[in-house]
PDB file of C-alpha atoms in Angstrom:
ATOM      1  CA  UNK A 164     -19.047   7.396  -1.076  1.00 90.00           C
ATOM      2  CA  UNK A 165     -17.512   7.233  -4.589  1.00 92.00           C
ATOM      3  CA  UNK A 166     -14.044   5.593  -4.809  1.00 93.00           C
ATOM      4  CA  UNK A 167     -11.576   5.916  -7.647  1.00 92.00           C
ATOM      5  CA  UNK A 168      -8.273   4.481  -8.899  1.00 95.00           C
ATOM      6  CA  UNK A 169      -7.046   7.407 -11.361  1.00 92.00           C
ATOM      7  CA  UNK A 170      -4.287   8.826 -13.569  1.00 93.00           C
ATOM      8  CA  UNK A 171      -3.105  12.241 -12.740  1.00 93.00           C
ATOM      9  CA  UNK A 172      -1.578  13.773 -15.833  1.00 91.00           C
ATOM     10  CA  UNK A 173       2.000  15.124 -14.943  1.00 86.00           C
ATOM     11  CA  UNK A 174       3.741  17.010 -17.754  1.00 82.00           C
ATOM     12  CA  UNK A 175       4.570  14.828 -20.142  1.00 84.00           C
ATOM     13  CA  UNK A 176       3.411  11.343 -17.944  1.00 86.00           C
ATOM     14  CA  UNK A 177       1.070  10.414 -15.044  1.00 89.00           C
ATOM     15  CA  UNK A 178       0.916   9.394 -11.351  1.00 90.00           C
ATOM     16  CA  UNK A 179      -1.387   6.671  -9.755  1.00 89.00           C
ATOM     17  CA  UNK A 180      -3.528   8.227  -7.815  1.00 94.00           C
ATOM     18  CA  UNK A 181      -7.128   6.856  -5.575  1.00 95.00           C
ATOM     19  CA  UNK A 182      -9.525   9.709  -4.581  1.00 97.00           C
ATOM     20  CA  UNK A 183     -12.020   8.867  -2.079  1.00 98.00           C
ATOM     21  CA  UNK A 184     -15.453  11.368  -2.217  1.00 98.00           C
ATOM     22  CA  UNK A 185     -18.115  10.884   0.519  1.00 97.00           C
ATOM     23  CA  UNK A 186     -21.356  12.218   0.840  1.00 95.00           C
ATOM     24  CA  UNK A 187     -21.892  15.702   1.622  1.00 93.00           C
ATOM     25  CA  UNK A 188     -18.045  16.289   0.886  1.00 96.00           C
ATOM     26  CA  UNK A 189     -16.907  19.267   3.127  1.00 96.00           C
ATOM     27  CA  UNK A 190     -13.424  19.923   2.521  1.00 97.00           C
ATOM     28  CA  UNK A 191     -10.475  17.850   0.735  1.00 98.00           C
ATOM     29  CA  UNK A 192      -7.472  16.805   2.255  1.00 99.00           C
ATOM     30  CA  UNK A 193      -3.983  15.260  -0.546  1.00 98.00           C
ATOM     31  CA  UNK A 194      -1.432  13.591   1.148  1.00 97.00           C
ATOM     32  CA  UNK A 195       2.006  14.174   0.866  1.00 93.00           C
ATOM     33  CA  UNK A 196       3.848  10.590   1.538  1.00 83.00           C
ATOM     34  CA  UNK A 197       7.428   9.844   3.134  1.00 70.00           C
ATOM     35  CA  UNK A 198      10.784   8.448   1.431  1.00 65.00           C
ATOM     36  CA  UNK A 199      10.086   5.038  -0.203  1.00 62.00           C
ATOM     37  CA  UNK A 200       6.178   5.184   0.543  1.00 68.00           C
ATOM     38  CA  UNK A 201       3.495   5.525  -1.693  1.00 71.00           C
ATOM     39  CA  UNK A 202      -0.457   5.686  -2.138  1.00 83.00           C
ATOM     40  CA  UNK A 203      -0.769   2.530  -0.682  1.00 71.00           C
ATOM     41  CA  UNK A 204       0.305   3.115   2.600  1.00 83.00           C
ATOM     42  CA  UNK A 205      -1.724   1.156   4.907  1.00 88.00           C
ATOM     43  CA  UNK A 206      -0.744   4.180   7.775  1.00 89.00           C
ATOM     44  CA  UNK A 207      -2.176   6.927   5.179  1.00 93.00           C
ATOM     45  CA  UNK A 208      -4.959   5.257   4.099  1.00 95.00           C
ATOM     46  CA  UNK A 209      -6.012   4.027   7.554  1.00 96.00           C
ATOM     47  CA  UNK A 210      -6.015   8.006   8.254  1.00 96.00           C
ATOM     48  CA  UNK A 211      -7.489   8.535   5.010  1.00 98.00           C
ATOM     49  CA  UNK A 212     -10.601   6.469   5.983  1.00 98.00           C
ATOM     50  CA  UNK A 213     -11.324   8.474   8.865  1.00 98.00           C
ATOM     51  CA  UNK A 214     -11.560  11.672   7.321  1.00 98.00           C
ATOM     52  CA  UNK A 215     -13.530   9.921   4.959  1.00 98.00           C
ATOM     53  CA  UNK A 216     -15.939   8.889   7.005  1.00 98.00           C
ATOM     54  CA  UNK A 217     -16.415  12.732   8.906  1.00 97.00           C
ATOM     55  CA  UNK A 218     -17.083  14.111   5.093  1.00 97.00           C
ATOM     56  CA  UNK A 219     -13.575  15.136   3.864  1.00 98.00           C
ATOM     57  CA  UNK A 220     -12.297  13.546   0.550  1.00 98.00           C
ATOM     58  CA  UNK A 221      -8.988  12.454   0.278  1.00 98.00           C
ATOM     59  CA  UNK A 222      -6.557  12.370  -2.720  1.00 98.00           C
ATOM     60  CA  UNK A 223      -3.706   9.939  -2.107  1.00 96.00           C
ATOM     61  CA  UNK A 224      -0.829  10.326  -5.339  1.00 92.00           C
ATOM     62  CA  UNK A 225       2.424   8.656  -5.931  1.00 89.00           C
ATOM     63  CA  UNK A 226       4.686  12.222  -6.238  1.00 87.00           C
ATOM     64  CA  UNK A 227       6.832   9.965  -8.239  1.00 81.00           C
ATOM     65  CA  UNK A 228       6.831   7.758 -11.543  1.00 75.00           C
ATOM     66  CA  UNK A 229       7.908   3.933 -10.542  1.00 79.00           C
ATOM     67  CA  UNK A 230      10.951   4.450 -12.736  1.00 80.00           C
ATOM     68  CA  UNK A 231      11.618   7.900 -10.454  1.00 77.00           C
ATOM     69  CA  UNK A 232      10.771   6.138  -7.772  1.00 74.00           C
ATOM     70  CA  UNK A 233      14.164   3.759  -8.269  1.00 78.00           C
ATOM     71  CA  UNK A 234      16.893   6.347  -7.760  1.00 81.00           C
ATOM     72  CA  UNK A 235      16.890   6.921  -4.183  1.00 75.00           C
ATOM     73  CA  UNK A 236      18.088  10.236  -4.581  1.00 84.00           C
ATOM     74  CA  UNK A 237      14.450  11.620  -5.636  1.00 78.00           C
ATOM     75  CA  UNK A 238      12.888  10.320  -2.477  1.00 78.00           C
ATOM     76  CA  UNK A 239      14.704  12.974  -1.038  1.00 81.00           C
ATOM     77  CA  UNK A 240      14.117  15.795  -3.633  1.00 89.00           C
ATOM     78  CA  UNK A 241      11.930  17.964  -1.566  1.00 91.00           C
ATOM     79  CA  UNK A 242      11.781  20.410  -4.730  1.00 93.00           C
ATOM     80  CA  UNK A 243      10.333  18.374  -7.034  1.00 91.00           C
ATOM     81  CA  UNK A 244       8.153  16.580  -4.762  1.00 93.00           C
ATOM     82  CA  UNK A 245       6.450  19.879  -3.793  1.00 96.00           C
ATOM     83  CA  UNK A 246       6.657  21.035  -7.602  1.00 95.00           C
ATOM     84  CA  UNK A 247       4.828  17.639  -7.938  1.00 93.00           C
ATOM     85  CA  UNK A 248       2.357  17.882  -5.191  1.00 96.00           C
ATOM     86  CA  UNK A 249       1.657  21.563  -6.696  1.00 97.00           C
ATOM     87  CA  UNK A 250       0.518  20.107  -9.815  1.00 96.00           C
ATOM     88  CA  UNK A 251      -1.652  17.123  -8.180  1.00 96.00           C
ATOM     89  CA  UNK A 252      -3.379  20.089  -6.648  1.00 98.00           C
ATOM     90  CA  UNK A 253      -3.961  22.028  -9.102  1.00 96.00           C
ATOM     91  CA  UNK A 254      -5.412  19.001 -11.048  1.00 96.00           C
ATOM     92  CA  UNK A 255      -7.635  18.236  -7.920  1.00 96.00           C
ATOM     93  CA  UNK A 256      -9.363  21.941  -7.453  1.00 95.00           C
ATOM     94  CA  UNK A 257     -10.319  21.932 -11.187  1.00 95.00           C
ATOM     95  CA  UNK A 258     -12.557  18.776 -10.881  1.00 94.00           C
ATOM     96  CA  UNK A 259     -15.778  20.073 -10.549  1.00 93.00           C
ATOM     97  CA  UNK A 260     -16.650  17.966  -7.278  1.00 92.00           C
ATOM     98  CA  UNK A 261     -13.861  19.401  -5.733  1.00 95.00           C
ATOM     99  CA  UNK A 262     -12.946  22.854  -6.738  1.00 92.00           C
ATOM    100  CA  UNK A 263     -15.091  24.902  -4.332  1.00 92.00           C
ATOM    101  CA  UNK A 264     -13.929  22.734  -1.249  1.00 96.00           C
ATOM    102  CA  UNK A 265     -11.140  24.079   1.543  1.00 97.00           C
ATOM    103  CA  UNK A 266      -8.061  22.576   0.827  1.00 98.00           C
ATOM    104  CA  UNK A 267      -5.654  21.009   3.349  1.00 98.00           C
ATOM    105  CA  UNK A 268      -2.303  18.402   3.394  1.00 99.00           C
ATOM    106  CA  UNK A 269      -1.294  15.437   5.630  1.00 98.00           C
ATOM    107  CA  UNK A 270       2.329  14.700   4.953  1.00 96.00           C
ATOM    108  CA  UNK A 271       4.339  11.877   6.655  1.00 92.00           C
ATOM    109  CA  UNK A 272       8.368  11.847   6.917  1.00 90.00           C
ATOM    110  CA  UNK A 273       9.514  13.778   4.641  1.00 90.00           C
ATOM    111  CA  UNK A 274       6.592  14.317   3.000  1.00 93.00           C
ATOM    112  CA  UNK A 275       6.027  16.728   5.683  1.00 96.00           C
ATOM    113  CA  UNK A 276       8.044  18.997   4.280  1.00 96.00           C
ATOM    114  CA  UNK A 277       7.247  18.407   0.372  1.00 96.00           C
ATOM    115  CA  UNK A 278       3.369  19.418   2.314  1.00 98.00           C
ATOM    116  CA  UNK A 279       4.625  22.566   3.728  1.00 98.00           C
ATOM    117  CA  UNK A 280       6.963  23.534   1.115  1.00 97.00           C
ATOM    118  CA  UNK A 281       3.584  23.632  -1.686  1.00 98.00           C
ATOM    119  CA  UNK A 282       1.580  25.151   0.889  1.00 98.00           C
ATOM    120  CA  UNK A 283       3.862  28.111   0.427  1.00 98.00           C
ATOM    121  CA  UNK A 284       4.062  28.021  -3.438  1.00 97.00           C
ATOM    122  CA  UNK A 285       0.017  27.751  -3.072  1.00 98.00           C
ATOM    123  CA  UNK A 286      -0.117  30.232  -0.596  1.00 93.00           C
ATOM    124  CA  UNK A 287      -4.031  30.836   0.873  1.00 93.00           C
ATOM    125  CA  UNK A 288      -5.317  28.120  -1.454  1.00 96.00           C
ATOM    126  CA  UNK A 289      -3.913  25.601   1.273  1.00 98.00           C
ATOM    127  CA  UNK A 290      -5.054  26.011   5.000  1.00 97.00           C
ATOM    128  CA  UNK A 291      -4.294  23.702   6.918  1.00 98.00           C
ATOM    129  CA  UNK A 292      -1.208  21.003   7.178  1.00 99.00           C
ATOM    130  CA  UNK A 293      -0.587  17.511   9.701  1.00 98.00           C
ATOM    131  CA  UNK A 294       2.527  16.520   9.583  1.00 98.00           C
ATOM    132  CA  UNK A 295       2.978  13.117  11.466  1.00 96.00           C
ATOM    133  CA  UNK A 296       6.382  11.625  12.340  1.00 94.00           C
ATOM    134  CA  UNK A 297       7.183  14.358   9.816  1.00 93.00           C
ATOM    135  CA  UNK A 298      10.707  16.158   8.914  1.00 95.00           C
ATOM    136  CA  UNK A 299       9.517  19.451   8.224  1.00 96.00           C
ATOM    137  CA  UNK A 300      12.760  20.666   9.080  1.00 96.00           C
ATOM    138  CA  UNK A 301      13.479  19.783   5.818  1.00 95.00           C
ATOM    139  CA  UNK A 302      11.682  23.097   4.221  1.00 96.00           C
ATOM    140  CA  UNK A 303      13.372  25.274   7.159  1.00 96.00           C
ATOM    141  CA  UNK A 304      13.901  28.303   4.536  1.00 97.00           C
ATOM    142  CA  UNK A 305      10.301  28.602   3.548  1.00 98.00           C
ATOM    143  CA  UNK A 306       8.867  27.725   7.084  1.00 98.00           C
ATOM    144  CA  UNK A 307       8.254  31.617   8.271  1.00 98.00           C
ATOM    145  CA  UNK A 308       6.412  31.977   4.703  1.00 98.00           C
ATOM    146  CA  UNK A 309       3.635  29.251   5.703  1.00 98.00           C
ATOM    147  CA  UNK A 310       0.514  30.568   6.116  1.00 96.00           C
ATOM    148  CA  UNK A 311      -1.862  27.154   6.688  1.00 98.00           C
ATOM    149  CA  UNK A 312      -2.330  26.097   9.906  1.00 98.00           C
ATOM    150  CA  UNK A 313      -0.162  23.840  10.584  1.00 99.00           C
ATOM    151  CA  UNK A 314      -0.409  20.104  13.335  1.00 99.00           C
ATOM    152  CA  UNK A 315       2.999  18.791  14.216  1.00 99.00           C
ATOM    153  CA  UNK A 316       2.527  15.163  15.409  1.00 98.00           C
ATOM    154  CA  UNK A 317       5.084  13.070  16.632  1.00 98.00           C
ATOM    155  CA  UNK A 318       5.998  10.153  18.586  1.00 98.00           C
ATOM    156  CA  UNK A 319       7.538  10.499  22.482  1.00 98.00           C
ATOM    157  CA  UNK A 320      10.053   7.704  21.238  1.00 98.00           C
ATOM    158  CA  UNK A 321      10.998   9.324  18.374  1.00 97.00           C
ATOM    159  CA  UNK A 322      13.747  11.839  20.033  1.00 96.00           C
ATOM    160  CA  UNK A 323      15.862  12.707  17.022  1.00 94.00           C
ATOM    161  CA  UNK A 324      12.385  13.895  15.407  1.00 96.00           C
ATOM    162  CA  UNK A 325      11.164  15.617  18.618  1.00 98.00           C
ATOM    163  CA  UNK A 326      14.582  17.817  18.464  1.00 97.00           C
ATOM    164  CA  UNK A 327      13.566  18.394  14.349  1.00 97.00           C
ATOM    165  CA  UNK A 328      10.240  19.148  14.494  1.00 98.00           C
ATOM    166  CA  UNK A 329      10.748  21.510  18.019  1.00 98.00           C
ATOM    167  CA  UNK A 330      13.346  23.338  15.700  1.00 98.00           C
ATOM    168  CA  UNK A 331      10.428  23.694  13.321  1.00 98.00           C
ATOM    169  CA  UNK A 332       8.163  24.801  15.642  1.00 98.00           C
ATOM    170  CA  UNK A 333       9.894  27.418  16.635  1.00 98.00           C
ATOM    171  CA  UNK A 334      10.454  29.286  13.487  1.00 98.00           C
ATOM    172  CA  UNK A 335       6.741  28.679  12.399  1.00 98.00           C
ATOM    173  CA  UNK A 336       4.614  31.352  12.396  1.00 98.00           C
ATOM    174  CA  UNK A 337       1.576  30.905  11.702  1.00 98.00           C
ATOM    175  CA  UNK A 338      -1.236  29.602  13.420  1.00 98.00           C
ATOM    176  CA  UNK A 339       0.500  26.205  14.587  1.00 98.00           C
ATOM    177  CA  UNK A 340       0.236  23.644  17.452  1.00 98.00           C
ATOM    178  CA  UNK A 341       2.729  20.569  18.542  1.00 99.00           C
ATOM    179  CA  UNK A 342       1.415  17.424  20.004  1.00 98.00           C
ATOM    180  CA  UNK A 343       3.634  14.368  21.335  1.00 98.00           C
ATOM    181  CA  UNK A 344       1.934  11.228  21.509  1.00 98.00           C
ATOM    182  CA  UNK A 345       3.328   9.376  24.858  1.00 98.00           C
ATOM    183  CA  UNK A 346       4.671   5.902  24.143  1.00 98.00           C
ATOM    184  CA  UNK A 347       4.417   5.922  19.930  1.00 97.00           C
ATOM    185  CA  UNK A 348       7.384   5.416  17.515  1.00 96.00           C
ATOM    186  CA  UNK A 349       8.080   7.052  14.764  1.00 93.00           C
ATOM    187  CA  UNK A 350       5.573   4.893  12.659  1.00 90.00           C
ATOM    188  CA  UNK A 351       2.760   5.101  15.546  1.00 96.00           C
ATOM    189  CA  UNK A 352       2.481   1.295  15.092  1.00 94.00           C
ATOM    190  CA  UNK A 353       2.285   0.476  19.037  1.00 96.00           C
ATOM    191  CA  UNK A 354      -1.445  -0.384  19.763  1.00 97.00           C
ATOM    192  CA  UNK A 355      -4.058   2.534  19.437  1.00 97.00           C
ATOM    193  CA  UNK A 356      -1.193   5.465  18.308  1.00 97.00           C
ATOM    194  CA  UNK A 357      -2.365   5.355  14.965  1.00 97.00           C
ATOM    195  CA  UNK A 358      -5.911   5.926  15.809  1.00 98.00           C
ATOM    196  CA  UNK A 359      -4.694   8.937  18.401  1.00 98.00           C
ATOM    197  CA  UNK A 360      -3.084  10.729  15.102  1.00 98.00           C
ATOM    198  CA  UNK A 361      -6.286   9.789  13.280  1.00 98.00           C
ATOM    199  CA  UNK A 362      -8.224  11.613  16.043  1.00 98.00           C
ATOM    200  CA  UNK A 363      -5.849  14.855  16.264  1.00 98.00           C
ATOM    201  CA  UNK A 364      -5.594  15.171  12.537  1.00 98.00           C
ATOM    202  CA  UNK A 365      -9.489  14.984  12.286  1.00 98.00           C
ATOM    203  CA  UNK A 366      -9.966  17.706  14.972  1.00 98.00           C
ATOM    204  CA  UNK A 367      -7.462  19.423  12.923  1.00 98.00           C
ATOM    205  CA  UNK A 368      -8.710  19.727   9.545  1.00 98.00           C
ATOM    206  CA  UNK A 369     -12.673  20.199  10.565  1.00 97.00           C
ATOM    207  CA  UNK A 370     -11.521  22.811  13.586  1.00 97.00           C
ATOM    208  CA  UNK A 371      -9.319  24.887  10.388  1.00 97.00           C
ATOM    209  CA  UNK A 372     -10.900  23.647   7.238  1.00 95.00           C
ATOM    210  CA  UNK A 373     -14.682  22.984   7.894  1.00 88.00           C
ATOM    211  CA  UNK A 374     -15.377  24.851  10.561  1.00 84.00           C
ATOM    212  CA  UNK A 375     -14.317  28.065   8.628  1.00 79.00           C
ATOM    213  CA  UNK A 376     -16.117  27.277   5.812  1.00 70.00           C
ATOM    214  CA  UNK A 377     -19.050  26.448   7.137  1.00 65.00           C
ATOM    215  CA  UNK A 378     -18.797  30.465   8.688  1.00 64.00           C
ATOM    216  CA  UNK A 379     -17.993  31.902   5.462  1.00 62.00           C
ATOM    217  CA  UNK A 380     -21.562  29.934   3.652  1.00 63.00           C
ATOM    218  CA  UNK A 381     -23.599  31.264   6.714  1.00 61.00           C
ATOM    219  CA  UNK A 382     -22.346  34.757   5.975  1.00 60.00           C
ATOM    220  CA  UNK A 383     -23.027  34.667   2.337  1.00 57.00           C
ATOM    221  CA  UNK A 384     -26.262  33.775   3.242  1.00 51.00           C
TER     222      UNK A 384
END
């Protein structure tokens, strides 16, 4: 498993960035983090390591510059964080490691809907999405253009983002699935939540990212 602390060029500066490649890499998964979060989220990366270990790399970027990072008000710019997120992918899928691999996001908070906002600039180059504790209410206008299969996660004690992400839902069409996780909050920290979400976002991404791949190498050969 090859671990690296990188720059991602961005315009005319760069983002911290650590990308995680295992063995027998399968499919790559970038995550899209929440308001005042960053790439080292010890939520993220605790989800990070378990897709690690089941073959999928992970690219974890700050969206933002630390001097971006300070007005508040970009947090919250869920155009330029996609714009941003756009152009972490595209740097990802031109490394050679990684550019043949399925390509899915995991956003948190509002990150959520920076994920499912550059899933629809990106179109079928993105395929699947988890959102956990996610506002992806927050990209309402572009939600009936998303294509990737997309997880809603959230927590049962979380009720004002039940009501957002059930609004979501609904005007999602694509193929898409809801799950509330009974007793969690809306960081999952109460005692095994986190490790639920790591389980459902697993079955997620290798049910709609290495499953179908795998299909499409057995029909080429």
């Amino acid at each position: 498993m090859r671990k690296e602390e990188i720059e991602i060029p961005i315009n005319h500066f760069a983002v911290g960035a650590n990308l995680v490649i295992p063995e027998n890499v399968r499919a790559l998964v970038i995550f899209s983090h929440g308001s005042g979060s960053s790439r080292f989220s010890p939520r993220n990366n605790y989800i990070a390591d378990v897709l690690n270990k089941h073959g999928i790399a992970t690219l974890l970027a700050d969206l933002l510059t630390r001097q971006e990072d300070m007005n508040y008000d970009n947090r919250f710019n869920i155009s330029l964080l996609s714009k941003r997120l756009v152009m972490v992918t595209g740097w990802a899928i031109q490394r050679k490691e990684l550019m043949d691999l399925p390509v899915g996001y995991f956003g948190a908070s509002t990150g959520a809907a920076s994920a499912l906002n550059a899933a629809v600039l990106l179109k079928d180059q993105i395929t699947a999405v988890v959102s956990r504790g996610g506002r992806p209410d927050l990209a309402r206008d572009v939600l009936p253009q998303v294509w990737a299969a997309t997880l809603l996660i959230v927590g049962s004690l979380d009720t004002p983002v039940i009501q957002l992400n059930q609004l979501a839902y609904d005007i999602l069409v694509c193929k898409k699935h809801m799950r509330i996780i009974q007793g969690a909050s809306h960081l999952f920290e109460e005692s095994g939540k986190l490790e639920e979400v790591a389980r459902l976002a697993l079955n997620w991404f290798m049910e709609n990212l290495v499953q179908p791949q795998i299909i499409k190498q057995k029909e080429i050969h």
